[in-house]
Amino acid sequence: MPGVASGLTYEGNASAATVLPNSPGTAEEVEAAFGRKVPAWVAVALVVMLLVLVGISYAIGRFAVPVNELVSGVLTHFFRPELIDPASAAYSVEAERIDRVIFNIRGPRILLVCLVGAALACAGASYQGMFKNPLVSPDILGSSAGASMGACLAMLLNLPGFYIQVFAFVGGLAAVSLAVLLNRLVKYDPTLGLVLGGILVSSLFSSGTSFIKLVADSQDQLPTIQFWLMGSFNRVDSDDLLLAVVPLVVGFVILMIMSWRLNVLSFGDDEARAMGVNTRSTRLLVIFASTMLASVSVAVAGIIGYVGLVVPHLARAIVGPNYKVLLPTSMFVGAAFLLIIDNIARVAFAVEIPIGILTAIVGVPFFVVIFRNQMRGWK
Amino acid sequence: MEGLTDMAPLIEVKDLAFQYSAHRGNVFQNVSFTVEKGEMLTLLGPNGAGKSTLLNCIAGLASPTEGSVKLNGEPVESYSTRRLAKHIGYVRQHIAVTYGYTVREYLVMGAAPRIGMFSTPKEEDYERVEEAIVDLELQKLADRTVSHLSGGERQRVAVARSIVQNPEVILFDEPTSALDFGNQIRVMRTCKQLVERGYAVVMTTHNPDQPILLGGRVAMLNADGTLAVGDAETTLTSERLSELYGTELHLVYVDEVDRVACVSSKL
């Protein structure tokens, strides 16, 4: 095999350094905008930002726990459990109240918001790479529509919370599998075929949801379904957390260890194959993991749009497109973003607003700004 | 078996035919030729003759309707995507870049065939990228964003990516068609230098002057879908080229540059 030995020579390399007349900035500006080396302070800043947000989330709203009480409450929980044990002589009603807020009420909610935000962002970023399309979101293959219909069906049957999650997950997987199957049957361009399959399946499952709403009891079930579809973390508890955490972590791990391949995949099917990547198996794995993340998110909190679309762009603006660093960054930014939105949903008005409504209100202008800046970088 | 593999040509295309759909007929048929190790082969033909399709068949990206393509004596279908990419590098006409990857980040993707499904590039892959950057004199471009490069720069970056891939043969699909004159010459010089360094190069073009410049062998893909193969000097004649392109063309010796050139008659 030929080695890399003597240099190939070029004449007229002067053109190499000149910037294209149409490009908006100098090479340095572009480089700065897409700063390749992710400085350690970015990683630290992301972690600190999330921790601060968690602290704020505890400190505001009903049953507020200020930072000092939060710290002492956590210490009490682990080092002085007798204070919160009603059987103990040292039992304090106040300490137990704080403990319950930290670990049973606010804690699971904050953790789930972070996990779902990270999941939607991670799935969105992966899909944007796989479909080499920056306008793609995690529900492109119908996972949200499928998961919604599954969950609504469980609510129609008056099944308890656990089954709503299971039905949602099965519905999401079923929808995406159907989209993949349609793509196989049609034998069209593999990427475009998937998207078309996703659109068809989405509308199919959406009509299924409409039908469920039609037959649901309009006094009792319909409002529940309606509110749930708008998305909310209002009723999550530690059971939801336990149920969601395993599939979410599995999804995260699969996507993280495949992250570098997503770079190659983002150059399109033929190019990726010419570079020696088995696009079919890679794509299926990415679809599986992303569907898992998206469906579980829907199962936990209903339909939350725009996080999967907007956050990866924000992350890309911070660390560039390399999926090795983009995925973890997206997860942190997604968690922080959804936590902010959830806090607004909780405290902005007397009644809690469904988070899906807020993500759309915040997401749309946000998206316009980011997209405008990013497009300058790409083209 | 080992001996047989050694004897086999690098690429053997036999009785190849391709059609997109039955009612549109064959794009080409009865196409047979070989590519030896370290050889330069130019695939010449007018627009729409099926040159890119033929390259896609060799690269395993398209399945021929009839006939076979063998790589080192084995059918290309029997190669996995990953194994095939260790032997065949493919520089396509356009690199479609959706995101703002830098040249370095793009180049290291050439190492993909050596990197497992759940793995990332190693130190030696990054070293190879640096070697390829020096090799193709891409130092000034290395930290630029690929989507901001001009057509000629992108071609050179794509060539560097194939070198990182380290295949036996590099396929070029119309590498010069979107380039200005200077960049066309530079890309052809690169092709020639790749051959000098032991790579086999298969390049498609619709410019009859290019196989003359490059030397080596030429395969002329006619509009009726058949192929004529041979050394550039003997295969290319004024009559054949005129017929191929349906316009009057002449091969004339030009003193100043000491070579034959293909020129058209007055308009």
XYZ file of C-alpha atoms in Angstrom:
646
model
C 0.000 0.000 0.000
C 1.400 3.395 -0.926
C 2.713 5.337 1.972
C 2.748 9.010 2.666
C 6.227 9.967 1.612
C 7.336 12.810 -0.558
C 5.134 15.868 -0.611
C 2.744 16.518 -3.442
C 3.318 19.948 -4.766
C 1.000 22.625 -5.888
C 1.608 25.820 -7.710
C -0.401 28.871 -7.012
C -1.160 28.172 -3.404
C -1.747 31.855 -2.849
C -5.442 31.288 -3.448
C -5.527 28.989 -0.463
C -5.309 31.763 2.065
C -7.793 34.105 0.488
C -11.296 34.163 1.823
C -14.153 33.644 -0.575
C -15.821 36.884 -1.615
C -19.195 35.597 -0.473
C -18.103 34.361 2.923
C -19.240 36.711 5.639
C -16.197 36.757 7.895
C -12.507 36.140 7.990
C -11.174 32.703 8.667
C -10.365 33.781 12.218
C -13.916 34.906 12.874
C -15.295 31.661 11.576
C -12.825 29.744 13.643
C -13.744 31.748 16.709
C -17.434 31.186 16.059
C -16.897 27.443 15.800
C -14.000 27.332 18.286
C -12.683 23.825 17.902
C -10.809 23.279 21.093
C -13.482 23.131 23.746
C -11.833 24.966 26.608
C -12.089 23.423 30.046
C -13.934 26.498 31.272
C -16.823 25.752 28.909
C -17.269 22.332 30.477
C -16.984 23.822 33.973
C -19.366 26.637 33.083
C -21.980 24.179 31.810
C -21.860 22.137 35.004
C -21.892 25.203 37.267
C -24.763 26.724 35.285
C -26.847 23.587 35.728
C -26.091 23.403 39.461
C -27.028 27.053 39.950
C -30.258 26.465 38.066
C -31.056 23.472 40.257
C -30.487 25.662 43.315
C -32.791 28.345 41.903
C -35.425 25.739 41.038
C -35.533 24.695 44.680
C -35.637 28.253 45.917
C -38.663 29.465 43.951
C -42.328 28.589 43.719
C -44.584 26.882 46.204
C -42.744 25.036 48.998
C -39.650 27.101 48.281
C -36.413 25.759 49.732
C -33.689 28.428 49.879
C -30.104 27.329 49.299
C -29.152 27.251 53.004
C -32.152 25.052 53.817
C -31.385 22.912 50.785
C -27.821 22.285 51.957
C -28.829 21.574 55.541
C -31.754 19.440 54.346
C -29.462 17.278 52.208
C -26.977 16.985 55.079
C -29.789 16.038 57.448
C -31.071 13.397 55.068
C -27.767 11.613 54.866
C -26.070 12.347 58.195
C -28.852 12.981 60.746
C -31.718 10.740 59.622
C -33.105 10.726 63.197
C -34.410 14.281 62.649
C -36.812 13.099 59.983
C -37.753 9.828 61.611
C -41.150 10.252 63.367
C -40.267 7.382 65.713
C -37.146 9.151 66.920
C -37.003 11.525 69.899
C -35.113 14.127 67.848
C -37.899 14.225 65.207
C -38.609 17.671 63.800
C -41.770 18.356 61.784
C -40.064 21.181 59.947
C -37.046 19.033 59.013
C -39.336 16.331 57.684
C -41.314 18.862 55.639
C -38.129 20.168 54.019
C -36.884 16.646 53.444
C -40.079 15.685 51.664
C -39.958 18.732 49.454
C -36.312 18.129 48.554
C -36.443 14.398 47.942
C -40.063 13.551 47.146
C -41.652 16.602 45.573
C -39.201 19.006 43.980
C -36.220 16.647 43.617
C -37.775 14.073 41.276
C -39.319 16.857 39.247
C -36.029 18.739 38.832
C -34.169 15.558 37.962
C -36.821 14.467 35.468
C -36.920 17.897 33.849
C -33.137 17.733 33.425
C -33.238 14.173 32.079
C -36.051 14.906 29.644
C -34.366 18.131 28.486
C -31.120 16.242 27.933
C -32.950 13.382 26.202
C -34.830 15.621 23.769
C -31.682 17.599 22.965
C -29.560 14.465 22.533
C -32.148 12.781 20.287
C -32.592 15.995 18.295
C -28.865 16.465 17.760
C -28.490 12.849 16.659
C -31.360 13.075 14.193
C -30.030 16.340 12.815
C -26.771 14.562 12.071
C -28.300 11.410 10.704
C -30.660 13.223 8.358
C -27.946 15.801 7.563
C -30.655 18.337 8.119
C -30.553 21.064 10.768
C -34.351 21.397 10.751
C -35.052 17.928 12.041
C -36.391 17.262 15.538
C -36.708 14.067 17.597
C -40.301 13.441 16.566
C -39.488 13.396 12.838
C -40.081 9.643 12.574
C -43.384 9.753 14.420
C -42.182 8.822 17.899
C -44.112 11.658 19.579
C -47.323 10.929 17.686
C -47.006 7.225 18.456
C -46.162 7.777 22.106
C -49.066 10.226 22.470
C -51.546 7.786 21.047
C -50.246 5.016 23.284
C -50.530 7.182 26.386
C -54.005 8.448 25.439
C -55.139 4.878 24.932
C -53.928 4.007 28.435
C -55.807 7.016 29.823
C -58.936 6.042 27.923
C -58.734 2.613 29.539
C -58.254 4.298 32.941
C -54.959 2.499 33.454
C -52.577 3.680 36.198
C -49.452 5.804 35.597
C -47.084 2.917 35.022
C -49.145 1.679 32.081
C -49.341 5.151 30.582
C -45.543 5.092 30.382
C -45.428 1.596 28.933
C -48.167 2.336 26.392
C -46.427 5.552 25.367
C -43.123 3.797 24.892
C -44.666 0.950 22.892
C -46.641 3.446 20.799
C -43.487 5.449 20.035
C -41.520 2.371 19.042
C -44.421 1.073 16.948
C -44.702 4.361 15.049
C -40.978 4.537 14.292
C -40.829 0.854 13.321
C -43.695 1.453 10.928
C -41.849 4.427 9.427
C -38.742 2.275 8.960
C -40.869 -0.492 7.427
C -42.540 1.921 5.005
C -39.097 3.124 3.955
C -38.052 -0.466 3.251
C -41.194 -1.173 1.236
C -40.923 1.912 -0.942
C -37.151 1.502 -1.557
C -36.722 5.198 -2.129
C -33.756 7.310 -1.099
C -33.043 5.873 2.372
C -32.933 9.208 4.184
C -35.796 10.942 2.426
C -37.864 7.756 2.522
C -37.544 7.657 6.293
C -38.699 11.245 6.642
C -41.661 10.645 4.345
C -42.485 7.471 6.267
C -42.319 9.475 9.488
C -44.739 12.093 8.174
C -47.228 9.434 7.073
C -47.008 7.562 10.347
C -47.311 10.776 12.368
C -50.553 11.740 10.690
C -51.860 8.195 11.060
C -51.194 8.122 14.796
C -52.461 11.673 15.248
C -55.808 10.642 13.822
C -55.696 7.717 16.231
C -55.291 10.198 19.079
C -58.170 12.277 17.727
C -60.343 9.185 17.668
C -59.476 8.412 21.282
C -60.413 11.974 22.236
C -63.699 11.521 20.396
C -64.698 8.457 22.356
C -63.253 9.635 25.689
C -65.561 10.730 28.487
C -65.849 14.473 28.001
C -66.372 15.156 31.715
C -63.421 13.306 33.093
C -61.036 11.685 30.611
C -60.946 14.288 27.874
C -59.598 17.136 30.048
C -56.923 14.785 31.452
C -55.862 13.726 27.980
C -55.967 17.264 26.681
C -53.851 18.646 29.517
C -51.364 15.820 29.321
C -50.909 16.345 25.577
C -49.905 19.936 26.225
C -46.989 18.677 28.268
C -46.382 19.082 31.978
C -44.145 17.941 34.790
C -46.878 18.834 37.247
C -47.661 15.329 38.398
C -44.340 13.519 38.168
C -43.049 11.703 41.242
C -40.153 9.450 42.183
C -41.905 6.427 40.648
C -41.882 8.158 37.264
C -38.224 8.948 37.783
C -37.318 5.353 38.561
C -39.262 4.112 35.573
C -37.758 6.597 33.127
C -34.155 6.604 34.221
C -33.097 3.195 32.856
C -34.305 3.568 29.243
C -33.018 7.145 29.189
C -29.540 6.132 30.322
C -29.483 3.283 27.779
C -30.361 5.775 25.033
C -27.712 8.241 26.199
C -25.012 5.580 26.343
C -25.763 4.207 22.862
C -25.683 7.652 21.275
C -22.607 8.769 23.185
C -20.505 5.806 22.136
C -21.627 6.250 18.524
C -21.132 9.979 18.587
C -18.105 10.140 16.294
C -19.864 8.125 13.567
C -22.659 10.680 13.523
C -20.142 13.111 12.028
C -19.557 10.795 9.079
C -23.285 10.113 8.728
C -23.972 13.836 8.427
C -22.232 13.820 5.026
C -25.036 11.774 3.521
C -25.585 8.146 2.709
C -23.324 7.645 -0.309
C -20.475 9.703 1.080
C -20.629 7.879 4.417
C -20.639 4.506 2.670
C -17.696 5.544 0.512
C -15.933 6.343 3.773
C -16.604 2.799 4.956
C -19.494 3.332 7.334
C -22.288 0.768 7.250
C -25.031 3.364 7.111
C -27.890 0.926 7.575
C -26.863 -0.592 10.871
C -25.573 2.742 12.176
C -28.837 4.445 11.267
C -30.961 1.740 12.887
C -29.037 2.002 16.139
C -29.338 5.792 16.168
C -33.065 5.531 15.430
C -33.544 2.980 18.196
C -31.721 5.034 20.813
C -33.317 8.336 19.801
C -36.796 6.816 19.753
C -36.217 5.475 23.212
C -35.250 8.949 24.437
C -38.127 10.710 22.687
C -40.815 8.198 23.677
C -39.785 8.087 27.305
C -39.832 11.882 27.370
C -43.367 11.911 25.985
C -44.398 9.230 28.442
C -43.090 11.276 31.367
C -44.267 14.730 30.454
C -46.379 14.728 27.327
C -45.436 16.561 24.159
C -42.692 19.139 24.601
C -41.733 20.675 21.295
C -38.772 22.774 20.204
C -36.241 21.549 22.782
C -34.933 18.893 20.393
C -34.855 21.396 17.569
C -33.445 24.498 19.246
C -30.975 23.164 21.808
C -28.651 21.313 19.398
C -28.239 24.577 17.472
C -27.385 26.433 20.627
C -24.876 23.733 21.556
C -23.399 23.815 18.059
C -22.888 27.539 18.391
C -20.945 26.945 21.618
C -18.730 23.967 20.739
C -19.021 23.369 16.993
C -20.482 20.445 15.080
C -18.207 17.604 16.243
C -20.599 15.119 17.811
C -18.012 13.892 20.264
C -18.399 17.158 22.173
C -21.717 18.284 20.702
C -23.764 15.486 22.262
C -22.683 16.004 25.880
C -22.947 19.771 25.450
C -26.448 19.409 23.998
C -27.441 17.317 26.990
C -26.295 19.928 29.490
C -27.795 22.823 27.564
C -31.036 20.867 27.065
C -31.309 20.133 30.772
C -30.662 23.775 31.680
C -33.040 25.093 29.012
C -35.951 22.900 30.079
C -35.296 23.623 33.751
C -35.604 27.355 33.114
C -38.804 26.831 31.144
C -40.251 24.522 33.783
C -39.522 27.098 36.485
C -41.363 29.729 34.485
C -44.249 27.308 33.996
C -44.371 26.757 37.741
C -44.102 30.267 39.123
C -45.092 32.742 36.421
C -48.819 32.465 37.031
C -51.103 31.354 39.817
C -51.971 28.263 37.811
C -49.216 26.159 36.294
C -48.975 26.548 32.508
C -48.403 23.421 30.377
C -44.703 23.423 29.521
C -45.333 22.505 25.874
C -46.989 25.875 25.351
C -44.040 27.702 26.873
C -41.329 25.866 24.935
C -43.085 26.908 21.733
C -43.406 30.546 22.830
C -39.744 30.708 23.878
C -38.507 28.317 21.204
C -39.709 30.064 18.086
C -37.955 33.456 18.507
C -34.940 31.695 19.969
C -34.761 29.459 16.950
C -34.982 32.367 14.523
C -32.004 34.078 16.159
C -29.819 30.985 16.401
C -30.708 29.788 12.956
C -29.886 33.135 11.410
C -26.448 33.146 13.006
C -25.729 29.518 12.243
C -26.680 29.733 8.601
C -24.055 32.405 8.196
C -21.541 29.961 9.536
C -22.461 27.093 7.224
C -22.944 28.691 3.863
C -5.722 -19.024 -3.336
C -3.189 -16.470 -2.179
C -1.311 -16.747 -5.500
C -4.491 -16.361 -7.458
C -5.381 -13.202 -5.608
C -1.945 -11.799 -6.368
C -2.383 -12.495 -10.052
C -5.803 -10.927 -10.277
C -6.007 -7.356 -11.485
C -6.863 -4.758 -8.861
C -10.236 -4.080 -10.457
C -11.826 -6.279 -13.083
C -15.035 -5.044 -14.660
C -16.694 -7.707 -16.810
C -19.679 -7.442 -19.166
C -21.168 -4.772 -17.003
C -24.613 -3.359 -17.827
C -26.735 -0.951 -15.864
C -30.278 0.308 -16.153
C -32.310 2.466 -13.817
C -35.585 0.957 -15.024
C -36.472 -1.520 -17.736
C -38.374 0.879 -19.988
C -35.500 3.370 -20.077
C -33.054 0.798 -21.419
C -29.425 0.312 -20.488
C -27.273 3.251 -19.513
C -24.315 1.160 -20.676
C -23.743 -2.488 -21.576
C -20.939 -4.983 -22.333
C -18.515 -2.813 -20.436
C -15.309 -4.685 -19.627
C -11.948 -3.357 -18.506
C -9.335 -3.846 -15.845
C -7.387 -1.516 -13.627
C -3.944 -2.657 -12.509
C -2.225 -1.575 -9.326
C -0.674 1.874 -9.615
C -2.316 2.609 -12.943
C -3.956 5.743 -14.309
C -7.239 5.160 -16.120
C -9.343 7.984 -17.503
C -12.999 7.311 -18.202
C -13.933 9.634 -21.034
C -17.421 10.267 -22.262
C -20.011 12.929 -22.997
C -22.514 14.114 -20.403
C -25.035 11.450 -19.449
C -23.002 8.527 -20.807
C -23.074 6.849 -17.386
C -19.543 7.583 -16.180
C -20.618 8.345 -12.615
C -22.896 5.311 -12.535
C -19.987 3.158 -13.659
C -17.841 4.544 -10.836
C -20.672 3.946 -8.363
C -20.811 0.310 -9.497
C -17.081 -0.060 -8.862
C -17.410 1.620 -5.458
C -20.261 -0.710 -4.502
C -22.727 2.182 -4.238
C -24.816 0.997 -7.207
C -25.664 -2.561 -8.239
C -25.138 -3.387 -11.922
C -27.991 -5.016 -13.804
C -25.626 -7.510 -15.425
C -21.984 -8.467 -15.201
C -19.560 -8.258 -12.333
C -16.990 -6.042 -10.689
C -14.130 -7.806 -8.944
C -11.667 -6.246 -6.562
C -8.459 -8.278 -6.118
C -10.293 -11.249 -7.608
C -13.297 -11.088 -5.287
C -16.704 -9.688 -6.242
C -17.244 -6.233 -4.679
C -20.608 -7.393 -3.299
C -18.755 -9.825 -1.058
C -16.892 -6.948 0.616
C -18.401 -5.251 3.635
C -18.784 -1.489 3.358
C -15.924 -1.084 5.764
C -13.549 -3.531 4.069
C -14.282 -2.055 0.657
C -13.375 1.410 1.909
C -9.947 0.104 2.904
C -9.288 -0.630 -0.785
C -11.300 2.001 -2.638
C -11.271 5.727 -1.972
C -13.907 7.820 -3.686
C -13.642 11.537 -4.343
C -17.058 12.675 -5.429
C -17.981 15.694 -7.487
C -19.373 17.669 -4.565
C -18.908 17.320 -0.843
C -22.240 18.232 0.704
C -21.429 19.623 4.124
C -24.377 20.419 6.347
C -22.497 21.595 9.416
C -19.442 23.720 10.076
C -16.765 21.035 10.246
C -13.178 22.177 9.958
C -10.892 20.652 7.375
C -9.054 18.712 10.113
C -12.305 17.290 11.464
C -13.333 16.287 7.952
C -9.990 14.708 7.133
C -9.982 12.460 10.172
C -13.253 10.978 8.916
C -11.122 9.306 6.247
C -9.971 7.014 9.035
C -13.538 5.697 9.467
C -12.852 2.266 7.864
C -10.256 1.594 10.548
C -12.493 2.750 13.389
C -15.061 0.464 14.969
C -18.740 1.250 15.393
C -18.340 2.397 18.998
C -14.865 3.851 18.727
C -13.216 7.176 17.969
C -10.070 8.126 16.003
C -6.743 7.222 17.596
C -3.508 9.146 17.863
C -2.153 7.544 14.672
C -5.240 8.614 12.737
C -4.640 12.229 13.735
C -0.969 11.849 12.787
C -1.983 10.581 9.381
C -4.238 13.624 8.981
C -1.295 15.911 9.727
C 0.825 14.034 7.169
C -1.887 14.416 4.541
C -2.147 18.142 5.325
C 1.584 18.589 4.748
C 1.403 16.339 1.710
C -1.251 18.321 -0.106
C -0.034 21.643 1.298
C -3.299 22.277 3.081
C -1.707 23.977 6.106
C -3.481 27.250 5.424
C -6.832 25.532 5.079
C -6.553 23.093 7.971
C -8.561 25.104 10.494
C -10.983 26.608 8.006
C -14.571 25.442 7.736
C -15.087 23.038 4.828
C -18.312 24.735 3.759
C -16.393 28.004 3.321
C -13.861 26.569 0.876
C -13.938 27.128 -2.872
C -14.553 24.258 -5.269
C -10.859 23.733 -5.948
C -9.956 23.805 -2.279
C -12.707 21.305 -1.505
C -11.373 18.934 -4.186
C -7.926 19.032 -2.621
C -9.404 18.463 0.829
C -11.378 15.484 -0.503
C -8.190 14.063 -2.041
C -6.443 14.461 1.313
C -9.328 12.635 2.977
C -8.838 9.690 0.561
C -5.144 9.654 1.400
C -6.036 9.399 5.084
C -8.270 6.491 4.083
C -5.151 4.894 2.504
C -6.812 2.812 -0.220
C -5.231 1.024 -3.205
C -7.287 2.863 -5.777
C -8.833 6.318 -5.708
C -11.885 6.995 -7.860
C -12.449 10.577 -8.997
C -15.886 11.499 -10.267
C -15.523 14.474 -12.602
C -13.041 16.183 -10.296
C -12.473 19.055 -12.707
C -15.953 19.761 -14.022
C -16.760 22.574 -11.581
C -13.284 24.099 -11.470
C -11.600 26.956 -13.245
C -8.756 26.245 -15.615
C -5.903 26.609 -13.131
C -7.568 24.378 -10.578
C -8.307 21.780 -13.269
C -4.624 21.539 -14.085
C -3.724 21.362 -10.398
C -6.170 18.531 -9.731
C -4.830 16.574 -12.699
C -1.287 17.106 -11.452
C -2.374 15.685 -8.116
C -3.855 12.648 -9.872
C -0.590 12.077 -11.689
C 1.390 12.395 -8.479
C -0.901 9.953 -6.721
C -0.127 7.431 -9.475
C 3.601 8.108 -9.115
C 3.277 7.267 -5.456
C 1.695 3.903 -6.137
C -2.034 4.570 -5.966
C -4.183 3.455 -8.868
C -6.391 6.317 -10.045
C -9.621 6.081 -12.019
C -10.939 9.454 -13.082
C -13.978 10.400 -15.122
C -14.039 13.446 -17.365
C -15.813 14.808 -20.399
C -12.784 16.800 -21.500
C -10.807 14.837 -24.152
C -7.693 16.900 -23.501
C -7.355 15.493 -19.999
C -6.539 11.847 -20.851
C -3.920 13.164 -23.279
C -2.356 15.237 -20.517
C -2.574 12.464 -17.939
C -1.272 9.664 -20.160
C -1.948 6.158 -18.944
C -4.948 4.375 -20.347
C -8.257 5.737 -21.470
C -11.687 4.140 -21.585
C -14.124 5.898 -23.926
C -17.745 5.433 -22.941
C -19.754 5.962 -26.102
C -23.226 7.392 -26.255
C -24.558 3.956 -27.323
C -23.327 2.606 -23.997
C -20.296 0.646 -25.246
C -16.695 1.110 -24.200
C -13.387 1.355 -26.065
C -10.255 0.899 -23.945
C -6.574 1.360 -24.681
C -3.515 3.562 -24.306
C -4.314 7.227 -24.582
C -1.978 7.771 -27.574
C -3.415 5.003 -29.730
C -7.049 5.021 -28.642
C -7.737 8.705 -29.009
C -8.101 9.690 -32.631
C -9.717 12.724 -34.218
C -12.352 10.501 -35.836
C -13.266 8.696 -32.634
C -13.476 11.865 -30.581
C -15.554 13.644 -33.230
C -17.968 10.742 -33.226
C -18.047 10.543 -29.439
C -18.983 14.170 -28.991
C -20.972 14.609 -32.207
C -18.895 17.607 -33.242
C -15.749 18.104 -35.286
C -12.644 17.700 -33.134
C -8.976 17.568 -34.105
C -5.905 16.209 -32.415
C -3.056 18.539 -33.298
C 0.550 18.639 -32.196
C 1.412 21.879 -30.430
C 5.101 22.785 -30.639
C 5.181 25.163 -27.691
C 4.088 22.564 -25.170
C 5.449 19.535 -26.981
C 2.254 17.564 -26.887
C -0.878 16.671 -28.787
C -3.963 18.704 -27.904
C -7.615 18.299 -28.753
C -9.149 21.333 -30.405
C -12.466 21.985 -32.064
C -12.946 23.486 -35.502
C -14.230 27.051 -35.906
C -17.727 27.639 -34.631
